[in-house]
Short mmCIF file of C-alpha atoms and ligand atoms in Angstrom, two decimals:
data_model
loop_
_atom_site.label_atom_id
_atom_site.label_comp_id
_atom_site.label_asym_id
_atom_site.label_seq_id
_atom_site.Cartn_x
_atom_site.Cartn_y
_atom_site.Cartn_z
CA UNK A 786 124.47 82.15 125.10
CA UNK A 787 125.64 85.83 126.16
CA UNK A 788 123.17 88.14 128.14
CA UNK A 789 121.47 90.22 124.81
CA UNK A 790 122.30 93.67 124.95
CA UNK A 791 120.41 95.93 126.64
CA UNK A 792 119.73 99.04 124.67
CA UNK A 793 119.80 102.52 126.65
CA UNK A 794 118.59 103.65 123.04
CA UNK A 795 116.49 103.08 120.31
CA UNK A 796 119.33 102.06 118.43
CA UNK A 797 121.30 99.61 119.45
CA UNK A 798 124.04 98.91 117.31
CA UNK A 799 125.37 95.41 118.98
CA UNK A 800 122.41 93.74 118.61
CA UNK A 801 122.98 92.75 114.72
CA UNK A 802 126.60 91.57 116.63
CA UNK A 803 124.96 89.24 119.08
CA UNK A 804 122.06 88.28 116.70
CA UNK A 805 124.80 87.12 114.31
CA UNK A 806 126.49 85.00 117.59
CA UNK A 807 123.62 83.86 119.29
CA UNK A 808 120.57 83.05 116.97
CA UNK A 809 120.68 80.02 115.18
CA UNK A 810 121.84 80.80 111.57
CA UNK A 811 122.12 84.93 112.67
CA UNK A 812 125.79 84.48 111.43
CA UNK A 813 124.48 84.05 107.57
CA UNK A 814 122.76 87.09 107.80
CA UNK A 815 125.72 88.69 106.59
CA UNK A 816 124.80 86.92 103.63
CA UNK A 817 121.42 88.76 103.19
CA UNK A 818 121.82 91.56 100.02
CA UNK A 819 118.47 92.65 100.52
CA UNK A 820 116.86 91.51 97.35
CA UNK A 821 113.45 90.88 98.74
CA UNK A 822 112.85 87.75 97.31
CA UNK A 823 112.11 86.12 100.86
CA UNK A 824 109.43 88.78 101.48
CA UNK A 825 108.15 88.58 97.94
CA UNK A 826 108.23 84.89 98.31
CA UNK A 827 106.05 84.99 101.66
CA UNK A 828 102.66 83.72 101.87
CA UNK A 829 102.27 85.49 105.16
CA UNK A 830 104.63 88.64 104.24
CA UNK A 831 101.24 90.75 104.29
CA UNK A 832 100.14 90.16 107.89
CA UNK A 833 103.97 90.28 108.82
CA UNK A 834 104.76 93.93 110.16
CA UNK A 835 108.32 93.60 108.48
CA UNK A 836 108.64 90.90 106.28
CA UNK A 837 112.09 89.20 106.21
CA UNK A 838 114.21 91.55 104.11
CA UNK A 839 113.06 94.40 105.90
CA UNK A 840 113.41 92.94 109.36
CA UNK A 841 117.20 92.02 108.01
CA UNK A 842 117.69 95.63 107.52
CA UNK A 843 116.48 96.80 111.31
CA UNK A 844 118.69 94.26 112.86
CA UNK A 845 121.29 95.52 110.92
CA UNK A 846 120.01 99.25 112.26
CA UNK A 847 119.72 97.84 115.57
CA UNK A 848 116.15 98.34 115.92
CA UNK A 849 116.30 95.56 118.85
CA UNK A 850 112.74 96.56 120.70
CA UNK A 851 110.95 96.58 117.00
CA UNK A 852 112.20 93.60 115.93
CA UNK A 853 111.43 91.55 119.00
CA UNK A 854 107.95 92.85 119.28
CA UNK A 855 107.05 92.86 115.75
CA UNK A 856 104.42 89.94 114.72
CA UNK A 857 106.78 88.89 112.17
CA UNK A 858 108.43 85.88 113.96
CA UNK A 859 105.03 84.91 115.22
CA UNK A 860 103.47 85.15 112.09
CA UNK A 861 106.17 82.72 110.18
CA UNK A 862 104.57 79.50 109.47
CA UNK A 863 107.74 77.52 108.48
CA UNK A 864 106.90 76.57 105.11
CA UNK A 865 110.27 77.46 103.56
CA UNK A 866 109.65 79.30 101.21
CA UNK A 867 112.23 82.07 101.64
CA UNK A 868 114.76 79.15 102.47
CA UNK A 869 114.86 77.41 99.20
CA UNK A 870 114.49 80.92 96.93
CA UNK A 871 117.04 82.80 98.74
CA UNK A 872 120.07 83.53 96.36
CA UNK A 873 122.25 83.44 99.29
CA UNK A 874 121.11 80.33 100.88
CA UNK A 875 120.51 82.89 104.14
CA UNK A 876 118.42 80.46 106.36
CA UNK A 877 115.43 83.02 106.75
CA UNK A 878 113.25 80.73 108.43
CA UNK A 879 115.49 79.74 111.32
CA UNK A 880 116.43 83.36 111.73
CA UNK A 881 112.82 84.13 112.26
CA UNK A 882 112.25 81.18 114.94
CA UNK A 883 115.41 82.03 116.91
CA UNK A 884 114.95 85.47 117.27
CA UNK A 885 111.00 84.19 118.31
CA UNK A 886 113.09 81.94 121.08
CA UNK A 887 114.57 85.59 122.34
CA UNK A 888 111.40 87.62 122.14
CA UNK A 889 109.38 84.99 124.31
CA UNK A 890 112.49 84.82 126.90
CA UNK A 891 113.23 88.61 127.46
CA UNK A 892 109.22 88.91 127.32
CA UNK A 893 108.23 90.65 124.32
CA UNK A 894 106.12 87.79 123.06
CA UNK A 895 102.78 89.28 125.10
CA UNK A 896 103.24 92.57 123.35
CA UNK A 897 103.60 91.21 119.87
CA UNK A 898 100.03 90.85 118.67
CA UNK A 899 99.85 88.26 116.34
CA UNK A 900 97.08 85.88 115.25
CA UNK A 901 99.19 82.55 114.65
CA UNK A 902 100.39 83.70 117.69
CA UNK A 903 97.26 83.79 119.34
CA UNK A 904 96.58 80.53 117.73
CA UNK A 905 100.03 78.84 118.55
CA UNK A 906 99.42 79.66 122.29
CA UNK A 907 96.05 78.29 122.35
CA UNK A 908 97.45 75.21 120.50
CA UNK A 909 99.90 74.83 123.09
CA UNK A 910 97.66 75.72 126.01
CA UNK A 911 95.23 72.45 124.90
CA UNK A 912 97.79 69.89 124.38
CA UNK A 913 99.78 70.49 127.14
CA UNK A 914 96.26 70.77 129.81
CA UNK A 915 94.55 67.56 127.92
CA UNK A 916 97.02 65.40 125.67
CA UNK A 917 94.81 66.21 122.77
CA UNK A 918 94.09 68.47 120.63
CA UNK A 919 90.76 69.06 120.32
CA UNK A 920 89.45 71.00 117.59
CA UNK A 921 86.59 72.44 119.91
CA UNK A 922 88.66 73.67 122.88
CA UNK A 923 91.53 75.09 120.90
CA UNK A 924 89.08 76.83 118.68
CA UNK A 925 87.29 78.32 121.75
CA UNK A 926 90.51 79.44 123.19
CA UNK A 927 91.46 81.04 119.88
CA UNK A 928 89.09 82.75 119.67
CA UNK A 929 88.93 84.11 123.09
CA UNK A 930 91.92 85.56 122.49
CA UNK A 931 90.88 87.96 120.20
CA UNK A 932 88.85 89.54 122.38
CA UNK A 933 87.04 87.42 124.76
CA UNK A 934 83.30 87.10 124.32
CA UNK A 935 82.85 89.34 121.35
CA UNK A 936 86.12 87.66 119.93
CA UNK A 937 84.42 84.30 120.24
CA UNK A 938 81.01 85.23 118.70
CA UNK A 939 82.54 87.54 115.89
CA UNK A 940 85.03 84.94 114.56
CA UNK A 941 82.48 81.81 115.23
CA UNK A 942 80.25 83.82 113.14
CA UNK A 943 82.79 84.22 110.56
CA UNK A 944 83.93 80.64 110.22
CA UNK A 945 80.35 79.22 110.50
CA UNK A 946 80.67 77.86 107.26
CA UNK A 947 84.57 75.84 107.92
CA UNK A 948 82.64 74.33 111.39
CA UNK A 949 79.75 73.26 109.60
CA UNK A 950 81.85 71.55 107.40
CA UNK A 951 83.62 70.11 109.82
CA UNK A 952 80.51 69.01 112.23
CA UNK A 953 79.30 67.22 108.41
CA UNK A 954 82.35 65.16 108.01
CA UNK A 955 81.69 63.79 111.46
CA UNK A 956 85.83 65.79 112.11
CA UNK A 957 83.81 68.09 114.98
CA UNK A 958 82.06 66.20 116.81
CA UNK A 959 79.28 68.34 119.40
CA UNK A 960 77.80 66.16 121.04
CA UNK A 961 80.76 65.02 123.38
CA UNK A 962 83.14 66.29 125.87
CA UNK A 963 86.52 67.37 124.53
CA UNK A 964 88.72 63.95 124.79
CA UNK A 965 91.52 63.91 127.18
CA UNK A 966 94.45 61.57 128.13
CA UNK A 967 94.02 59.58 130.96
CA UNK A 968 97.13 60.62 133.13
CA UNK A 969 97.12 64.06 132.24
CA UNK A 970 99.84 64.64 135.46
CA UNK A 971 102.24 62.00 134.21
CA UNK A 972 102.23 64.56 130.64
CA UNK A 973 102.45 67.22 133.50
CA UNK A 974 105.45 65.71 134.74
CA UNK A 975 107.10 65.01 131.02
CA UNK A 976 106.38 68.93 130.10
CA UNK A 977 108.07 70.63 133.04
CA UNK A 978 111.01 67.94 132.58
CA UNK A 979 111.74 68.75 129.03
CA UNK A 980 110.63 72.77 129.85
CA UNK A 981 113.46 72.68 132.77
CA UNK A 982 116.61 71.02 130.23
CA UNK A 983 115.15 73.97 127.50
CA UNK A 984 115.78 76.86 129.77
CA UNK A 985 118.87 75.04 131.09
CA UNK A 986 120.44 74.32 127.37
CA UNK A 987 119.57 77.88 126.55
CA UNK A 988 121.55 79.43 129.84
CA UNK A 989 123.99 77.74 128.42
S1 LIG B 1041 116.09 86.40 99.79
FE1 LIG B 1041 118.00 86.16 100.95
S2 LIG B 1041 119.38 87.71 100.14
FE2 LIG B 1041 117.32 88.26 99.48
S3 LIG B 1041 116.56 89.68 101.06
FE3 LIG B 1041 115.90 87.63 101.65
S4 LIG B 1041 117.51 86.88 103.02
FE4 LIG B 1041 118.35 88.63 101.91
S1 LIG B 1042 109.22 80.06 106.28
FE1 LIG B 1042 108.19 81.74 107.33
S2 LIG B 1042 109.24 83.60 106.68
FE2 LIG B 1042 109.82 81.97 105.26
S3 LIG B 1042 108.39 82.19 103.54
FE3 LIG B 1042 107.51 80.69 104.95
S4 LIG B 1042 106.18 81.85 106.34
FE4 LIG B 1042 107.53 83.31 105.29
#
């Protein structure tokens, strides 16, 4: 992978060059006639700040700092919609999740506020710390994201009814710990190993 171009301005106009080179699928985007139907097609193209077409057209533009810190990568949920409907067969969805690979290695990902973002990081935060994923301690994490203690009691309040339901159908339990592996440093171990050939495939 080349060093991304580093923009002196707010345009820069090789980054649709090396998007096309070094994200996977980025050289379909040629592909993309701007038709919409991706975006249309969306079930998350309201929370996105640019749906797909849209952010298409700004890498094209070289928008490089709005596309990398938009929410729109973050807020993709890979259900592939926009990859079977699009007349060009432009692989949307992988465009999204490589240029989300970028963002979180040239350290926009902090700045892009996002709340499957949010979500995704406290997803990741749980397994990797416990082995599990416990509904209780991601939740609480979640949450806490979105604003720490009022976060937590605002959205608890909000999804009273969805942990209720849960705590019912015996899927919540409350009266436990949160479960855990029992050699949480061998999983320690496995992450950093598979972390450390990541970052060295993607110097590559
Ligand atoms: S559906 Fe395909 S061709 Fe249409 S805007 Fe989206 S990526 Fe471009
Ligand atoms: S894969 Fe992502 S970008 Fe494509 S339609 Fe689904 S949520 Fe939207």
């Amino acid at each position: 992978m080349t060093a991304i171009p580093v923009a002196a301005q707010k345009y820069d106009l090789g980054f649709a060059r090396w998007v096309r080179d070094n994200v996977d699928g980025g050289d379909m985007m040629n592909m993309c006639m701007q038709c919409g139907v991706c975006s249309g097609s969306c079930p998350l193209g309201e929370q996105m700040e640019h749906g797909p077409r849209k952010l298409f057209m700004m890498i094209r533009a070289g928008m490089k700092d709005a596309v990398l810190s938009s929410n729109s990568w973050q807020s993709c949920v890979s259900c592939y919609n926009c990859v079977v409907r699009c007349p060009r067969k432009v692989p949307v969805k992988y465009i999204l999740q490589g240029l989300g690979g970028v963002a979180v290695k040239e350290g926009y990902a902090e700045g892009a506020k996002s709340d499957n973002g949010a979500f995704g990081r406290a997803f990741w935060k749980t397994s990797a710390t416990t082995g599990r994923t416990d509904e209780r301690a991601v939740t609480v994490r979640y949450y806490w994201a979105s604003g720490g203690i009022m976060g937590l009691i605002k959205k608890g309040l909000a999804n009273m009814d969805v942990a209720m339901g849960l705590i019912k159908t015996k899927r919540m339990p409350i009266f436990s710990m949160p479960d855990k592996i029992k050699n949480t440093s061998e999983l320690k171990t496995i992450l950093d190993k598979a972390m450390e050939i990541q970052a060295r495939h993607g110097a590559e």
